[in-house]
XYZ file of C-alpha atoms in Angstrom:
404
model
C 10.978 -23.368 30.413
C 12.450 -23.684 26.869
C 14.542 -20.780 25.642
C 14.692 -19.187 22.163
C 17.163 -16.630 20.852
C 15.456 -14.069 18.601
C 17.826 -12.177 16.298
C 16.328 -8.896 15.083
C 18.230 -6.164 13.205
C 15.903 -3.562 14.725
C 13.532 -3.710 17.647
C 11.009 -1.266 19.182
C 10.938 1.609 19.765
C 12.075 1.488 16.128
C 8.844 1.491 14.071
C 7.874 -1.120 11.516
C 5.973 -4.328 11.004
C 8.992 -6.636 11.442
C 9.925 -4.836 14.634
C 6.407 -5.122 16.071
C 6.315 -8.804 15.127
C 9.524 -9.433 17.080
C 8.276 -7.446 20.049
C 4.988 -9.337 20.221
C 6.781 -12.686 20.253
C 9.210 -11.453 22.905
C 6.459 -10.064 25.112
C 3.897 -12.846 24.894
C 5.765 -16.123 24.339
C 6.052 -16.611 28.099
C 2.269 -17.106 28.216
C 2.838 -20.204 26.095
C 5.721 -21.559 28.134
C 8.698 -20.040 26.285
C 11.352 -17.530 27.262
C 12.685 -15.382 24.416
C 15.974 -13.504 24.550
C 16.299 -10.755 21.945
C 19.632 -9.725 20.440
C 19.387 -6.557 18.370
C 21.324 -3.486 17.277
C 22.146 -1.157 20.151
C 22.516 1.972 18.066
C 18.881 2.947 18.578
C 17.277 4.531 21.591
C 16.407 2.052 24.300
C 12.942 0.658 24.807
C 13.422 1.730 28.430
C 12.705 5.319 27.393
C 9.135 4.369 26.509
C 8.256 1.417 28.747
C 10.762 0.897 31.601
C 9.621 -2.616 32.548
C 10.132 -4.069 29.085
C 13.929 -4.032 28.705
C 14.627 -7.298 30.541
C 15.711 -9.980 28.096
C 16.515 -7.492 25.300
C 20.230 -7.142 24.586
C 21.278 -4.244 22.369
C 24.650 -4.989 20.842
C 27.108 -2.159 20.266
C 30.674 -3.433 20.654
C 30.846 -4.740 17.099
C 31.464 -1.159 15.960
C 34.736 -1.157 17.888
C 35.978 -4.014 15.715
C 34.879 -2.244 12.540
C 36.923 0.837 13.483
C 39.977 -1.132 14.693
C 42.641 -0.817 11.982
C 44.547 -3.758 13.438
C 41.775 -6.127 12.356
C 40.924 -7.445 8.907
C 38.068 -5.109 8.039
C 36.202 -7.479 5.743
C 36.319 -10.226 8.373
C 34.948 -7.791 10.928
C 32.158 -6.784 8.552
C 31.057 -10.405 8.381
C 31.632 -11.687 11.884
C 32.113 -8.889 14.442
C 28.624 -9.372 15.912
C 29.424 -13.040 16.625
C 31.950 -12.194 19.349
C 29.355 -10.120 21.180
C 26.677 -12.785 20.683
C 29.039 -15.420 22.071
C 29.639 -13.378 25.209
C 25.917 -12.818 25.617
C 25.001 -16.504 25.278
C 27.783 -17.572 27.638
C 26.032 -15.646 30.382
C 22.584 -17.136 29.733
C 21.099 -20.571 30.151
C 21.351 -22.781 27.033
C 19.192 -21.970 24.039
C 16.839 -24.517 22.497
C 16.159 -22.691 19.207
C 17.237 -19.682 17.135
C 14.678 -17.483 15.359
C 16.059 -15.020 12.779
C 13.817 -12.100 11.818
C 15.474 -11.010 8.540
C 17.822 -12.181 5.802
C 20.946 -10.741 7.423
C 20.151 -12.230 10.837
C 19.444 -15.584 9.176
C 23.157 -15.758 8.320
C 24.091 -15.177 11.959
C 21.306 -17.494 13.042
C 22.577 -20.419 10.986
C 26.057 -20.086 12.519
C 24.710 -19.897 16.080
C 22.157 -22.672 15.566
C 24.762 -25.034 14.091
C 27.227 -24.276 16.891
C 24.616 -25.146 19.529
C 22.969 -27.960 17.526
C 19.512 -26.379 17.736
C 16.852 -25.676 15.078
C 16.821 -22.490 13.031
C 13.548 -20.692 12.262
C 13.484 -17.709 9.881
C 10.876 -15.057 9.169
C 11.786 -12.899 6.167
C 9.736 -9.688 6.278
C 11.472 -7.868 3.417
C 8.790 -7.672 0.746
C 11.088 -7.096 -2.239
C 14.660 -8.269 -1.501
C 14.995 -9.314 -5.138
C 15.211 -5.619 -6.055
C 18.272 -5.088 -3.841
C 21.867 -5.592 -4.954
C 22.401 -9.306 -5.646
C 18.748 -9.783 -4.758
C 18.424 -13.217 -6.351
C 21.417 -14.383 -4.376
C 19.977 -13.014 -1.142
C 16.773 -14.953 -1.626
C 18.564 -18.194 -2.460
C 20.819 -17.738 0.552
C 17.975 -17.189 3.007
C 15.553 -19.804 1.752
C 17.868 -22.461 0.393
C 21.585 -22.295 1.181
C 21.052 -21.583 4.894
C 18.579 -24.497 4.993
C 16.272 -23.218 7.763
C 14.438 -25.917 9.678
C 11.283 -23.830 9.373
C 10.223 -20.710 7.483
C 7.375 -18.725 9.050
C 5.271 -16.838 6.501
C 3.206 -14.024 8.094
C 0.958 -13.763 5.018
C 0.072 -15.690 1.857
C 2.432 -13.415 -0.061
C 5.389 -14.611 2.019
C 4.199 -18.219 1.881
C 4.010 -18.250 -1.902
C 7.431 -16.616 -2.168
C 9.024 -19.264 0.061
C 7.433 -22.050 -1.964
C 8.608 -20.424 -5.209
C 12.138 -20.411 -3.761
C 11.956 -24.167 -3.294
C 11.314 -24.421 0.439
C 9.661 -27.829 0.963
C 6.002 -27.854 1.909
C 6.676 -29.312 5.355
C 9.120 -26.517 6.210
C 7.081 -23.428 5.378
C 4.366 -22.473 7.856
C 1.671 -19.868 7.246
C 1.205 -18.158 10.617
C -0.616 -14.863 9.986
C 0.868 -11.779 11.587
C -1.179 -10.962 14.670
C -2.197 -7.682 16.254
C -3.640 -6.606 19.591
C -7.412 -6.175 19.501
C -8.960 -4.200 22.368
C -12.005 -5.764 24.021
C -14.010 -2.565 23.559
C -13.669 0.176 20.947
C -14.670 3.722 22.015
C -17.482 5.358 20.073
C -16.729 8.010 17.481
C -16.752 11.489 19.085
C -19.901 13.496 18.467
C -17.774 16.137 16.725
C -15.956 13.565 14.596
C -12.245 12.819 14.470
C -11.266 16.067 12.750
C -10.410 18.057 15.909
C -7.848 15.436 16.945
C -5.880 16.404 13.824
C -6.538 20.136 14.053
C -9.279 19.844 11.428
C -12.862 21.131 11.546
C -15.635 19.302 13.358
C -17.579 16.726 11.355
C -14.600 16.154 9.081
C -14.415 12.609 7.681
C -10.811 11.448 8.131
C -9.020 8.775 6.099
C -5.655 7.856 7.629
C -2.779 6.311 5.672
C 0.143 4.906 7.675
C 3.563 4.116 6.280
C 6.816 5.451 4.971
C 6.348 7.997 2.206
C 7.877 6.224 -0.759
C 6.717 4.681 -3.997
C 5.650 1.208 -2.784
C 3.103 2.851 -0.464
C 1.339 4.649 -3.347
C 1.351 8.064 -1.666
C 1.216 10.012 -4.946
C -1.836 8.025 -6.058
C -3.521 8.806 -2.737
C -2.872 12.533 -3.123
C -4.306 12.522 -6.641
C -7.318 10.543 -5.440
C -7.916 13.121 -2.694
C -8.041 15.845 -5.348
C -10.796 13.927 -7.145
C -12.745 12.855 -4.063
C -12.905 16.305 -2.441
C -15.203 17.496 -5.233
C -17.656 14.688 -4.383
C -17.239 14.634 -0.606
C -16.163 18.065 0.665
C -15.942 16.785 4.256
C -13.196 14.294 3.346
C -9.653 14.818 4.600
C -6.584 12.589 4.220
C -3.960 12.318 6.956
C -0.646 10.691 6.023
C 1.261 9.324 9.035
C 4.845 8.173 8.559
C 8.443 9.214 7.914
C 9.923 10.250 4.597
C 11.412 7.428 2.566
C 15.028 7.256 1.361
C 14.558 9.148 -1.901
C 13.090 12.248 -3.491
C 9.660 10.632 -3.563
C 8.450 12.312 -0.339
C 9.418 15.743 -1.654
C 7.575 15.007 -4.894
C 4.486 13.952 -2.919
C 4.398 17.225 -1.008
C 4.929 19.213 -4.191
C 2.039 17.346 -5.824
C -0.241 18.206 -2.896
C 0.706 21.871 -3.270
C 0.263 21.784 -7.035
C -3.250 20.386 -6.602
C -4.052 22.990 -3.941
C -4.701 20.350 -1.283
C -3.337 22.255 1.683
C -6.678 21.956 3.500
C -7.382 18.406 2.319
C -4.138 16.428 2.772
C -2.247 16.586 6.065
C 1.306 15.220 6.422
C 1.400 14.304 10.111
C 4.924 12.868 10.287
C 6.030 9.676 12.041
C 4.615 8.331 15.299
C 6.088 6.026 17.929
C 4.702 2.479 18.071
C 2.920 3.116 21.364
C 1.062 6.029 19.763
C -0.343 3.994 16.887
C -3.555 2.739 18.566
C -4.634 6.345 19.205
C -3.590 7.392 15.687
C -5.667 4.639 14.103
C -8.655 5.207 16.349
C -8.672 8.873 15.224
C -9.678 7.745 11.731
C -13.000 7.102 10.048
C -11.263 4.736 7.628
C -7.804 3.352 6.940
C -6.472 3.732 3.411
C -3.648 1.639 1.974
C -3.037 2.448 -1.723
C 0.095 0.283 -1.778
C 1.764 -0.876 -4.966
C 3.580 -3.581 -2.984
C 2.958 -4.809 0.547
C 4.231 -7.801 2.480
C 1.482 -7.746 5.096
C -0.127 -4.420 6.043
C 0.312 -4.045 9.793
C -1.456 -0.690 10.175
C -4.370 -2.003 8.133
C -4.787 -5.007 10.434
C -4.473 -2.832 13.537
C -7.050 -0.391 12.208
C -9.427 -3.230 11.358
C -9.097 -4.461 14.926
C -10.399 -1.056 16.014
C -13.450 -1.472 13.801
C -12.261 0.750 10.953
C -13.290 0.085 7.360
C -10.407 -0.144 4.927
C -9.724 1.048 1.406
C -6.843 -1.003 0.056
C -5.275 -2.444 -3.044
C -5.268 -6.242 -3.401
C -1.473 -6.543 -3.446
C 0.706 -8.818 -1.344
C -0.525 -9.433 2.172
C -3.362 -6.921 1.854
C -5.261 -9.541 -0.146
C -5.330 -11.689 3.018
C -6.900 -8.883 5.020
C -9.445 -7.085 2.866
C -12.398 -8.600 1.017
C -14.220 -6.187 -1.273
C -17.640 -5.217 0.028
C -17.245 -7.510 3.048
C -14.843 -5.732 5.408
C -13.559 -2.972 3.156
C -13.174 -1.581 -0.335
C -10.632 -3.100 -2.737
C -9.250 -0.761 -5.406
C -7.003 -1.052 -8.435
C -3.291 -0.444 -7.689
C -1.977 2.763 -9.205
C -5.452 4.075 -10.125
C -6.394 7.363 -8.370
C -9.901 7.301 -9.864
C -10.685 3.888 -8.378
C -9.285 5.031 -5.045
C -11.329 8.250 -5.122
C -14.530 6.305 -5.861
C -13.991 4.058 -2.827
C -13.164 6.952 -0.502
C -16.252 8.809 -1.688
C -18.513 5.805 -1.066
C -17.353 5.542 2.525
C -17.248 9.264 3.240
C -20.852 9.695 2.087
C -22.369 6.522 3.564
C -22.034 6.202 7.382
C -24.052 2.999 7.446
C -21.702 1.336 4.964
C -18.733 2.522 7.045
C -20.208 1.013 10.207
C -21.072 -2.295 8.548
C -17.679 -2.761 6.904
C -15.864 -1.648 10.059
C -17.699 -4.165 12.240
C -16.906 -6.922 9.751
C -13.269 -5.822 9.663
C -12.982 -6.199 13.426
C -14.556 -9.658 13.337
C -12.168 -10.841 10.624
C -9.097 -9.709 12.580
C -10.365 -11.367 15.751
C -10.833 -14.570 13.790
C -7.594 -14.676 11.786
C -5.069 -12.108 13.007
C -5.182 -11.910 16.800
C -1.728 -11.688 18.372
C -2.534 -14.468 20.860
C -3.188 -16.856 17.975
C 0.059 -15.881 16.239
C 2.154 -16.411 19.363
C 0.436 -19.705 20.227
C 1.013 -21.117 16.742
C 4.614 -19.886 16.677
C 5.543 -21.388 20.046
C 3.785 -24.651 19.092
C 6.054 -24.763 16.022
C 9.078 -24.085 18.240
C 8.114 -26.998 20.500
C 7.624 -29.353 17.564
C 11.025 -28.490 16.089
C 12.812 -28.905 19.409
C 11.145 -32.255 20.030
C 12.108 -33.494 16.564
C 15.697 -32.293 17.011
C 16.037 -34.065 20.347
C 14.699 -37.310 18.926
C 17.124 -37.222 15.987
C 20.885 -37.672 16.252
C 21.379 -35.131 13.452
C 19.908 -31.726 14.183
C 21.456 -29.828 11.289
C 18.954 -29.370 8.473
C 19.226 -31.806 5.564
C 17.498 -29.567 3.049
C 18.861 -30.219 -0.456
C 21.422 -27.791 -1.841
C 19.886 -27.885 -5.292
C 17.568 -24.887 -5.561
C 15.966 -22.644 -8.108
């Protein structure tokens, strides 16, 4: 059975779309004839705490920190390469790898070194939706997409595909493989008392759930202001925000705005949830709302759609792949609380529209975003790259070094 090394900076139980993507490949690739070994940071709690049977093949690296704190070593060299020593020891104890798959920009650097050492193809999936805004962002993008010369770039949405093409990745090296989610065969019916009691809210409450870190790209402030408008038109409407605070003062400002607008009974900050809790969280919603100002894919939106939930979302980034206005959800203008309030009101006051859009949402995810399809297409790409590498005497990528 061919063997891939998947390099992931974080891995479940750490939450996030990139982390769930890595986990789904790790868990299900064996069904398509591949074994995946995961190397990830060990300074997070082990997956064993949540699901004991799922730790095999996941290696959580920790010894690199010893090098960083060793004053006898050149610190800057350790910053760059300390993980490589631990990776080398790990791979020495495993059967040979046939391919390296890097799940971020920083692991793409490690991945290129490991792939070149073993003369195997390098695949990268860059989930960061706005690396150009980081320090030396333009350089980071050119490094990942051009200088490291990946043999294949997997784009989980059209947003990522277009970005890779704009960075000069040749057409035959960028592959649109939509991010996939689990879709249950049967979705339980809505409780007769509604979803409100699950959140400590009154019976017959209509609940819109928003999932994601509370920071500006998620549009949380716009959602709070929309709730203030919509509650006057649909008194039964409540908004539940599920996710951790972001790395700024934005979350505090969002809570202050909810208090200023007297939304204590309308907007509920429910905090973060573990990945294994997310199916229940999303099922306990009448609709999923994603007022994002920027979004690479929209994992919670896709998962909610798979549960038959209608969606209110902005047409930004990967959300445009998921939601079609009036077909499987409501598309609203980014940054416009009034537009968002109108859409929430339409759904909260029209159960038949909710049911119709929700059923269509489930069908669209089954057709385009099922996890089995994602894994099958990804492992087929792996196989093609390995076959090409074995047939060619030169396995190191020949991508031109002249980029944008």
